Amino acid sequence: MSPQSKKVTEKFFQDADITINTPAFQKKKGYTSYEELMEYLNSQISKHPNLMSMSFIGTSQRGKEIPMVHLNRENENTEKVKVWIQGGLHGNEMGSPESVLYLIDQLLNNAEYAYLLDKIELKMIPMANIDGYEKENRYAANGLDLNRDQIKLNIKESVFLKQAFSDFGAEVALDLHEYKPYRKDYTALSTYGIASIYDAMFLYTGNLNVPDNLRNYTKDRFVIPAKKVLDEHQLLHHDYISTVKHLGDIHFNQGSESSRSSATSYALTGCVSTLLEIRGVGIGRTSFKRRIQTTFLISMSYLKTAYNNSEELKAEIAKAKKTQVNAALETKRNVYKDTIITIDLDKNEAIDFEVTIRDALQLQLLKERTRPFAYFILPEEKAITERLKILGLELSLLDEEKEFEVESYTVTEYEREAKKYEGVNRQTISTEVKTIKKSFPKGTVVVKMDQSKANMAMEVLEPEVKNSFITFEVIETAKGAVLPIYRLIKTDTSLR
Ligand SMILES: [Zn+2]
């Protein structure tokens, strides 16, 4: 049962007047099954063998193969823009996989959009969390959240996804989600509660380890034009907001800096990254067509932007890669009052509503550490190096024992959460950084910081960062311990 009354749907969320040919729209009830999805993908391949192909990135925990669609028109003279689109990371966001299928349909079968593949190459994951989707459950089969696992990489499906993403080298990434318009916190607001009114919310990173030119470019070139398209279609939108309890009051977090989730994780590899939240969780098939169309309009806006500005986009990404930002260790959200639009459920009216925003899109830097020339990781720390590889970092090894002047971390304060979060007991530490001379054995792993995805290395290796490998217990430590991670500050041209 949808918690949404008919009068709310009729007044605010009329369906789009369009025909959609994807499997769910061929039936009155339910959603596209995994089998129907596979059948649909195969039928498109047989119609468009020159434009579409498919591979499998791995299998889900329950043994279902996870398909990845490749759309490309061979064109040797053009350097393509690589666009990654993923759906269904959360299994209860039923419009998301359907939106990927609709995008595939329109790119292949609508002559109006055929030109896009001249300059754009796409890799698409229509259904990332198959086991969850089959049960209409947010989580993977083991109960963990794939979009909190982008750094710790403890879930099978995340490893396959991240590896495929890293191998592709995406320049633009879209992660398609749906959000719940009726939240528990909302029942306490206004007279008899509120419901969210926004058809779409945009989540793009505020993380300061992502160079500001890339953050601004994402907003100015991609997010703002997509919002204009929604305006033209009378669809309401906002930057991503979500309620949070703060000292007993309900505040709204806006944006995110959190690399455990996709939007920031992808941005840290130097790409234009956005997570879309479409109004859809918990309301069944209500306004299903409208939801699919909203995702479609935004995705098409992103593809057109990429097509029309391909050289500028590549130049901006190259500029971001050259920008050697320091490591942001501690930040603070900007807090202010703002007005959002919301549905007052008592009056069934859209009202202006004053809220307190805690904004991650305007972060204040509280503490930073200089960017090193390279990180050294001791040879036995396989849990760290395996994850760095999956995250797309290039690693090299010392081929003989050698002494270096480096900075070491000694743990001065240590806290380990008693309660598990997503399967781990998170650690929070403070460290003292000291310059020492140390002999490193053959096989020591070197992570050079002039590589394109280096900001990701900083995010996961600096132990005080909120979503570091230390935070997620990739390695355990204790008060007084010296971490097996070292910082080489001086440039050393002998290192490969
Ligand atoms: Zn989601």
XYZ file of C-alpha atoms and ligand atoms in Angstrom:
497
model
C 0.000 0.000 0.000
C 1.276 3.421 -0.950
C 1.188 5.910 1.942
C 0.401 8.545 -0.633
C -3.236 9.566 -0.968
C -4.892 9.900 -4.358
C -5.432 13.608 -3.860
C -1.694 14.161 -3.363
C -0.864 12.130 -6.467
C -3.474 13.898 -8.567
C -2.548 17.365 -7.461
C 1.243 17.079 -7.548
C 2.424 13.999 -9.372
C 0.481 13.458 -12.572
C 2.068 10.895 -14.839
C 3.877 11.946 -17.978
C 1.951 11.549 -21.206
C 4.522 9.422 -23.017
C 4.858 5.837 -24.188
C 7.615 3.782 -22.612
C 8.451 0.441 -24.171
C 10.408 -1.170 -21.354
C 9.166 -4.437 -19.761
C 7.434 -3.020 -16.662
C 5.185 -0.906 -18.881
C 4.040 -3.974 -20.777
C 2.181 -5.127 -17.683
C -0.207 -3.517 -15.234
C 1.366 -4.714 -12.016
C 4.795 -5.322 -10.607
C 8.190 -4.444 -11.967
C 10.621 -5.772 -14.561
C 12.000 -9.074 -13.323
C 15.670 -9.993 -13.687
C 14.698 -12.506 -16.387
C 12.674 -9.890 -18.267
C 15.577 -7.473 -17.977
C 17.992 -9.999 -19.489
C 15.538 -10.815 -22.261
C 15.110 -7.120 -22.985
C 18.861 -6.497 -23.148
C 19.382 -9.469 -25.448
C 16.596 -8.331 -27.749
C 18.200 -4.884 -28.070
C 21.567 -6.468 -28.847
C 20.055 -8.541 -31.624
C 18.492 -5.395 -33.111
C 21.631 -3.265 -32.738
C 24.642 -5.584 -32.796
C 26.920 -2.773 -34.008
C 25.994 -0.379 -31.234
C 25.347 -2.529 -28.205
C 27.141 -5.359 -26.477
C 27.037 -6.846 -23.018
C 29.370 -8.526 -20.581
C 29.061 -9.723 -16.995
C 31.099 -8.081 -14.253
C 30.540 -10.927 -11.787
C 27.755 -12.687 -9.944
C 25.548 -11.559 -7.082
C 25.731 -13.282 -3.700
C 22.813 -15.486 -4.767
C 24.539 -16.375 -8.015
C 22.867 -14.115 -10.578
C 25.133 -12.712 -13.269
C 25.392 -8.900 -13.190
C 25.183 -7.487 -16.717
C 27.085 -4.442 -17.971
C 25.865 -2.847 -21.191
C 28.296 -1.207 -23.574
C 26.895 1.341 -26.049
C 29.287 2.714 -28.625
C 29.437 3.630 -32.282
C 32.871 2.872 -33.694
C 34.437 6.166 -34.728
C 38.215 6.123 -34.888
C 38.557 9.841 -35.518
C 36.932 10.970 -32.308
C 38.164 10.678 -28.780
C 34.982 9.625 -27.019
C 33.671 10.899 -23.715
C 33.272 7.945 -21.379
C 30.027 7.974 -19.441
C 29.131 5.539 -16.675
C 25.494 5.072 -15.660
C 24.456 2.682 -12.915
C 21.050 1.725 -11.596
C 19.591 -0.389 -8.855
C 22.380 -0.097 -6.293
C 19.573 -0.076 -3.747
C 17.116 -2.888 -4.424
C 13.975 -1.043 -3.278
C 14.341 1.869 -5.708
C 12.257 0.232 -8.388
C 12.275 3.042 -10.931
C 16.055 3.021 -11.212
C 16.709 -0.138 -13.300
C 13.679 0.717 -15.434
C 15.206 4.137 -16.150
C 18.413 2.550 -17.413
C 16.384 0.344 -19.769
C 14.473 3.372 -21.033
C 17.736 5.231 -21.658
C 19.075 2.272 -23.626
C 15.838 2.167 -25.621
C 15.949 5.852 -26.497
C 19.651 5.935 -27.366
C 19.218 2.999 -29.732
C 15.716 3.389 -31.106
C 14.941 7.107 -31.125
C 16.499 8.789 -34.171
C 16.510 12.093 -32.297
C 19.247 10.853 -29.956
C 21.272 8.682 -32.340
C 23.965 11.354 -32.784
C 25.015 11.150 -29.117
C 26.894 7.894 -29.663
C 29.143 9.637 -32.200
C 31.013 11.278 -29.343
C 29.951 9.281 -26.308
C 30.767 5.788 -25.172
C 28.590 4.409 -22.385
C 28.950 1.631 -19.882
C 25.753 0.980 -18.002
C 24.857 -1.274 -15.110
C 21.066 -1.623 -15.232
C 20.705 -3.626 -12.025
C 23.621 -3.478 -9.617
C 21.947 -5.152 -6.646
C 19.979 -8.012 -8.198
C 19.405 -9.948 -4.972
C 18.020 -6.862 -3.232
C 15.848 -5.904 -6.203
C 14.254 -9.331 -6.360
C 13.077 -8.855 -2.782
C 12.402 -5.112 -3.158
C 14.957 -4.655 -0.413
C 17.506 -1.846 -0.233
C 20.361 -4.076 0.887
C 22.504 -6.797 -0.667
C 21.778 -10.421 0.305
C 24.078 -10.179 3.340
C 22.160 -7.177 4.668
C 24.848 -4.616 3.845
C 24.380 -1.357 1.927
C 26.253 -1.195 -1.381
C 26.311 2.567 -1.224
C 28.130 2.656 2.088
C 30.753 0.209 0.853
C 32.584 2.235 -1.777
C 35.762 2.496 0.324
C 35.806 -0.581 2.554
C 34.786 -2.849 -0.337
C 33.573 -5.671 1.884
C 30.645 -6.679 -0.351
C 31.130 -8.919 -3.361
C 28.978 -6.802 -5.672
C 30.803 -3.573 -4.758
C 34.136 -5.077 -5.692
C 32.860 -6.087 -9.150
C 31.245 -2.698 -9.685
C 34.241 -0.702 -8.566
C 36.630 -2.798 -10.646
C 34.485 -2.317 -13.759
C 34.256 1.410 -13.063
C 38.036 1.711 -12.573
C 38.801 -0.298 -15.717
C 36.531 1.930 -17.795
C 38.010 5.261 -16.683
C 34.725 7.182 -16.691
C 34.764 10.945 -17.224
C 31.099 11.396 -16.318
C 29.250 9.186 -13.840
C 25.574 9.026 -12.945
C 24.245 6.863 -10.151
C 20.457 6.542 -10.324
C 18.538 6.281 -7.067
C 15.087 6.940 -5.671
C 14.253 8.459 -2.294
C 11.476 8.102 0.214
C 9.138 11.106 0.236
C 7.477 10.061 3.510
C 10.047 9.987 6.298
C 9.445 9.403 9.957
C 10.949 12.793 10.826
C 8.434 14.495 8.537
C 5.442 13.509 10.663
C 6.641 15.961 13.336
C 6.842 18.901 10.946
C 4.099 21.436 10.146
C 0.597 20.683 11.545
C -0.009 17.079 10.503
C 3.256 16.287 8.854
C 4.826 16.958 5.483
C 5.893 14.972 2.446
C 8.720 15.851 0.130
C 7.634 17.497 -3.094
C 10.813 17.321 -5.166
C 10.669 15.084 -8.231
C 14.457 15.009 -8.255
C 17.339 15.840 -5.981
C 20.937 16.191 -7.124
C 23.798 14.888 -5.012
C 27.250 16.016 -6.138
C 30.259 16.153 -3.930
C 31.418 18.893 -1.615
C 34.513 16.904 -0.604
C 37.563 19.177 -0.443
C 39.901 16.424 -1.658
C 38.194 16.881 -5.017
C 39.730 19.950 -6.720
C 37.340 22.896 -6.697
C 37.448 23.389 -10.464
C 35.931 19.921 -10.909
C 33.297 20.508 -8.222
C 32.310 23.846 -9.742
C 32.333 22.461 -13.263
C 30.022 19.625 -12.243
C 27.567 22.100 -10.783
C 27.751 24.831 -13.434
C 27.974 22.713 -16.570
C 25.921 19.645 -15.658
C 23.669 20.155 -12.632
C 22.341 23.634 -13.433
C 21.428 22.918 -17.094
C 19.694 19.680 -16.024
C 17.690 21.657 -13.464
C 16.641 24.054 -16.237
C 15.326 21.117 -18.271
C 13.265 20.020 -15.265
C 11.914 23.578 -14.903
C 10.745 23.453 -18.505
C 8.801 20.292 -17.671
C 7.340 21.683 -14.424
C 9.265 19.156 -12.362
C 10.489 20.370 -8.985
C 14.053 19.799 -7.855
C 16.552 20.639 -5.147
C 20.109 19.860 -4.215
C 20.023 16.671 -2.164
C 18.654 17.211 1.348
C 17.905 14.688 4.044
C 16.771 15.093 7.637
C 19.169 14.670 10.525
C 18.586 15.026 14.266
C 20.758 17.736 15.735
C 20.547 18.250 19.507
C 16.914 17.121 19.428
C 15.940 19.329 16.495
C 15.327 18.198 12.935
C 17.819 19.762 10.549
C 18.459 19.085 6.870
C 21.829 17.892 5.635
C 22.482 19.189 2.158
C 24.960 17.610 -0.260
C 27.631 15.166 0.855
C 31.371 14.831 1.241
C 31.223 11.189 2.127
C 33.420 8.900 0.026
C 31.746 5.755 1.335
C 28.981 6.688 -1.155
C 29.224 6.754 -4.916
C 28.889 10.445 -5.747
C 32.023 11.426 -3.838
C 33.867 8.176 -4.415
C 33.598 8.589 -8.190
C 34.476 12.295 -8.051
C 37.693 11.453 -6.185
C 38.872 9.540 -9.251
C 38.625 12.766 -11.253
C 35.270 12.529 -12.949
C 32.091 14.568 -13.104
C 29.888 12.620 -10.743
C 26.264 12.967 -9.667
C 23.881 10.782 -7.740
C 20.228 11.367 -8.623
C 17.479 10.878 -6.094
C 14.073 10.566 -7.725
C 10.931 10.714 -5.600
C 9.857 7.082 -5.533
C 10.658 4.807 -2.579
C 7.709 3.326 -0.740
C 4.984 4.577 -3.103
C 4.664 1.474 -5.268
C 4.050 2.163 -8.936
C 2.577 5.585 -8.238
C 3.729 8.098 -10.873
C 6.118 5.442 -12.192
C 6.202 6.936 -15.671
C 6.862 10.382 -14.272
C 9.807 8.988 -12.275
C 11.332 7.275 -15.292
C 10.855 10.399 -17.395
C 12.486 12.615 -14.753
C 15.584 10.411 -14.705
C 15.558 10.329 -18.470
C 15.409 14.129 -18.844
C 18.316 14.614 -16.444
C 20.437 11.853 -17.996
C 19.820 13.195 -21.490
C 20.794 16.669 -20.348
C 24.066 15.225 -19.005
C 24.731 13.353 -22.252
C 24.021 16.422 -24.378
C 26.296 18.528 -22.182
C 29.055 15.932 -22.553
C 28.517 15.823 -26.310
C 28.486 19.595 -26.788
C 31.453 20.296 -24.528
C 33.610 17.219 -24.920
C 36.912 19.070 -25.296
C 36.197 21.479 -22.489
C 35.184 18.562 -20.264
C 38.416 16.704 -20.950
C 40.439 19.876 -20.355
C 38.672 20.497 -17.037
C 39.346 16.921 -15.888
C 42.992 17.267 -16.945
C 43.228 20.508 -14.979
C 41.773 18.801 -11.898
C 44.332 16.036 -12.220
C 47.164 18.576 -12.272
C 45.846 20.400 -9.217
C 47.807 19.067 -6.274
C 45.359 19.691 -3.413
C 46.442 19.105 0.165
C 44.654 16.460 2.207
C 41.551 17.843 3.919
C 41.392 16.024 7.258
C 38.607 17.830 9.029
C 35.804 20.012 7.722
C 32.697 21.709 8.994
C 29.345 22.153 7.284
C 28.023 25.661 6.835
C 24.800 25.977 8.874
C 22.068 28.452 7.932
C 18.318 28.931 7.622
C 16.735 28.401 4.251
C 13.296 27.897 2.750
C 12.293 24.667 1.050
C 9.027 23.792 -0.634
C 7.131 20.901 0.859
C 3.664 19.353 0.846
C 1.594 20.179 3.902
C -0.428 17.000 4.297
C -3.257 18.592 6.274
C -3.972 21.248 3.628
C -2.708 19.239 0.624
C -0.838 22.334 -0.444
C 2.689 23.211 -1.407
C 4.055 25.459 1.308
C 7.256 27.361 1.886
C 8.900 25.881 4.907
C 11.818 27.336 6.858
C 14.463 24.794 7.773
C 17.997 24.670 9.117
C 20.407 23.523 6.432
C 23.748 21.894 7.241
C 25.499 22.304 3.945
C 28.274 20.022 2.687
C 28.430 21.969 -0.565
C 30.000 24.847 1.370
C 32.488 23.179 3.660
C 34.852 25.015 5.898
C 38.330 23.481 6.103
C 39.378 22.989 9.725
C 42.498 20.868 9.352
C 44.686 19.841 6.459
C 47.970 18.005 5.844
C 50.418 18.579 3.012
C 50.119 16.362 -0.002
C 53.017 13.921 -0.089
C 55.039 12.992 -3.152
C 54.154 9.352 -2.498
C 52.788 6.989 0.129
C 54.695 3.844 1.142
C 52.783 0.817 2.393
C 54.536 -2.113 3.993
C 54.502 -5.297 1.857
C 52.382 -7.414 4.200
C 49.426 -4.991 4.161
C 47.491 -6.827 1.455
C 44.055 -5.616 2.614
C 45.155 -2.055 1.845
C 46.893 -2.685 -1.461
C 44.143 -4.915 -2.867
C 41.581 -2.185 -2.228
C 43.797 0.526 -3.698
C 44.030 -1.505 -6.900
C 40.261 -1.979 -7.120
C 39.827 1.775 -6.561
C 41.940 2.289 -9.666
C 45.278 3.346 -8.153
C 48.502 2.429 -9.905
C 50.979 0.869 -7.525
C 54.639 0.017 -7.918
C 56.997 -1.964 -5.715
C 60.462 -1.168 -4.384
C 62.743 -3.662 -6.148
C 65.349 -3.543 -3.405
C 65.642 -2.539 0.211
C 66.261 1.188 0.535
C 66.355 3.916 3.149
C 64.141 6.995 2.843
C 63.381 10.033 4.931
C 59.613 9.753 5.495
C 56.834 10.836 7.799
C 55.374 8.170 10.065
C 52.083 8.168 11.948
C 51.924 7.271 15.634
C 48.423 6.796 17.050
C 47.934 9.235 19.952
C 44.206 8.839 20.497
C 42.101 5.805 19.667
C 38.384 5.035 19.749
C 36.608 1.983 18.389
C 32.816 2.022 18.137
C 31.229 -0.789 20.153
C 28.292 -1.043 17.797
C 28.891 -2.345 14.295
C 28.240 -0.040 11.362
C 27.765 -1.880 8.061
C 29.605 -4.893 9.418
C 32.618 -3.073 10.911
C 33.551 -1.430 14.187
C 34.643 1.968 13.008
C 37.853 3.419 14.399
C 38.536 7.104 15.014
C 42.116 8.075 15.681
C 44.458 11.025 16.060
C 48.059 10.728 15.060
C 51.367 12.418 15.568
C 53.320 12.732 12.333
C 57.120 12.534 12.736
C 59.953 12.731 10.236
C 62.145 9.637 10.472
C 64.741 7.757 8.473
C 63.564 4.258 7.743
C 64.761 1.373 5.687
C 61.938 -0.081 3.561
C 62.100 -3.720 2.462
C 61.920 -4.964 -1.103
C 58.240 -5.228 -2.113
C 57.180 -2.070 -0.278
C 54.203 -0.630 -2.173
C 54.630 2.859 -3.617
C 51.599 5.044 -4.399
C 52.784 8.063 -6.343
C 50.667 11.173 -5.997
C 51.047 12.561 -9.515
C 48.697 9.914 -10.932
C 45.204 10.707 -12.095
C 43.270 9.087 -9.241
C 45.688 10.203 -6.506
C 43.087 12.155 -4.541
C 41.360 8.880 -3.797
C 44.612 7.594 -2.252
C 44.761 10.618 0.026
C 41.150 10.150 1.086
C 41.620 6.518 2.113
C 45.201 6.577 3.428
C 45.167 9.697 5.607
C 43.916 8.054 8.803
C 41.949 10.982 10.244
C 39.743 11.383 7.173
C 36.165 10.377 8.066
C 35.971 7.546 5.521
C 39.564 6.294 5.537
C 40.737 2.693 5.542
C 41.468 3.163 9.248
C 37.897 4.353 9.873
C 36.522 1.233 8.211
C 38.860 -1.147 9.989
C 40.588 -2.297 6.812
C 43.525 -2.458 9.204
C 43.152 -2.580 12.936
C 45.276 -0.362 15.090
C 45.607 0.736 18.711
C 46.824 3.612 20.838
C 50.589 3.951 20.587
C 50.854 1.903 17.385
C 52.798 3.072 14.342
C 50.728 2.752 11.178
C 52.127 0.695 8.261
C 51.557 3.711 5.988
C 54.303 6.316 5.445
C 54.506 9.639 3.644
C 57.398 10.539 1.371
C 57.465 14.333 1.193
C 60.500 15.086 -0.983
C 60.333 14.478 -4.709
C 62.282 11.331 -5.595
C 62.792 10.799 -9.295
C 64.281 7.337 -8.762
C 60.806 6.002 -7.948
C 58.809 4.561 -10.811
Zn 19.448 4.698 -3.075
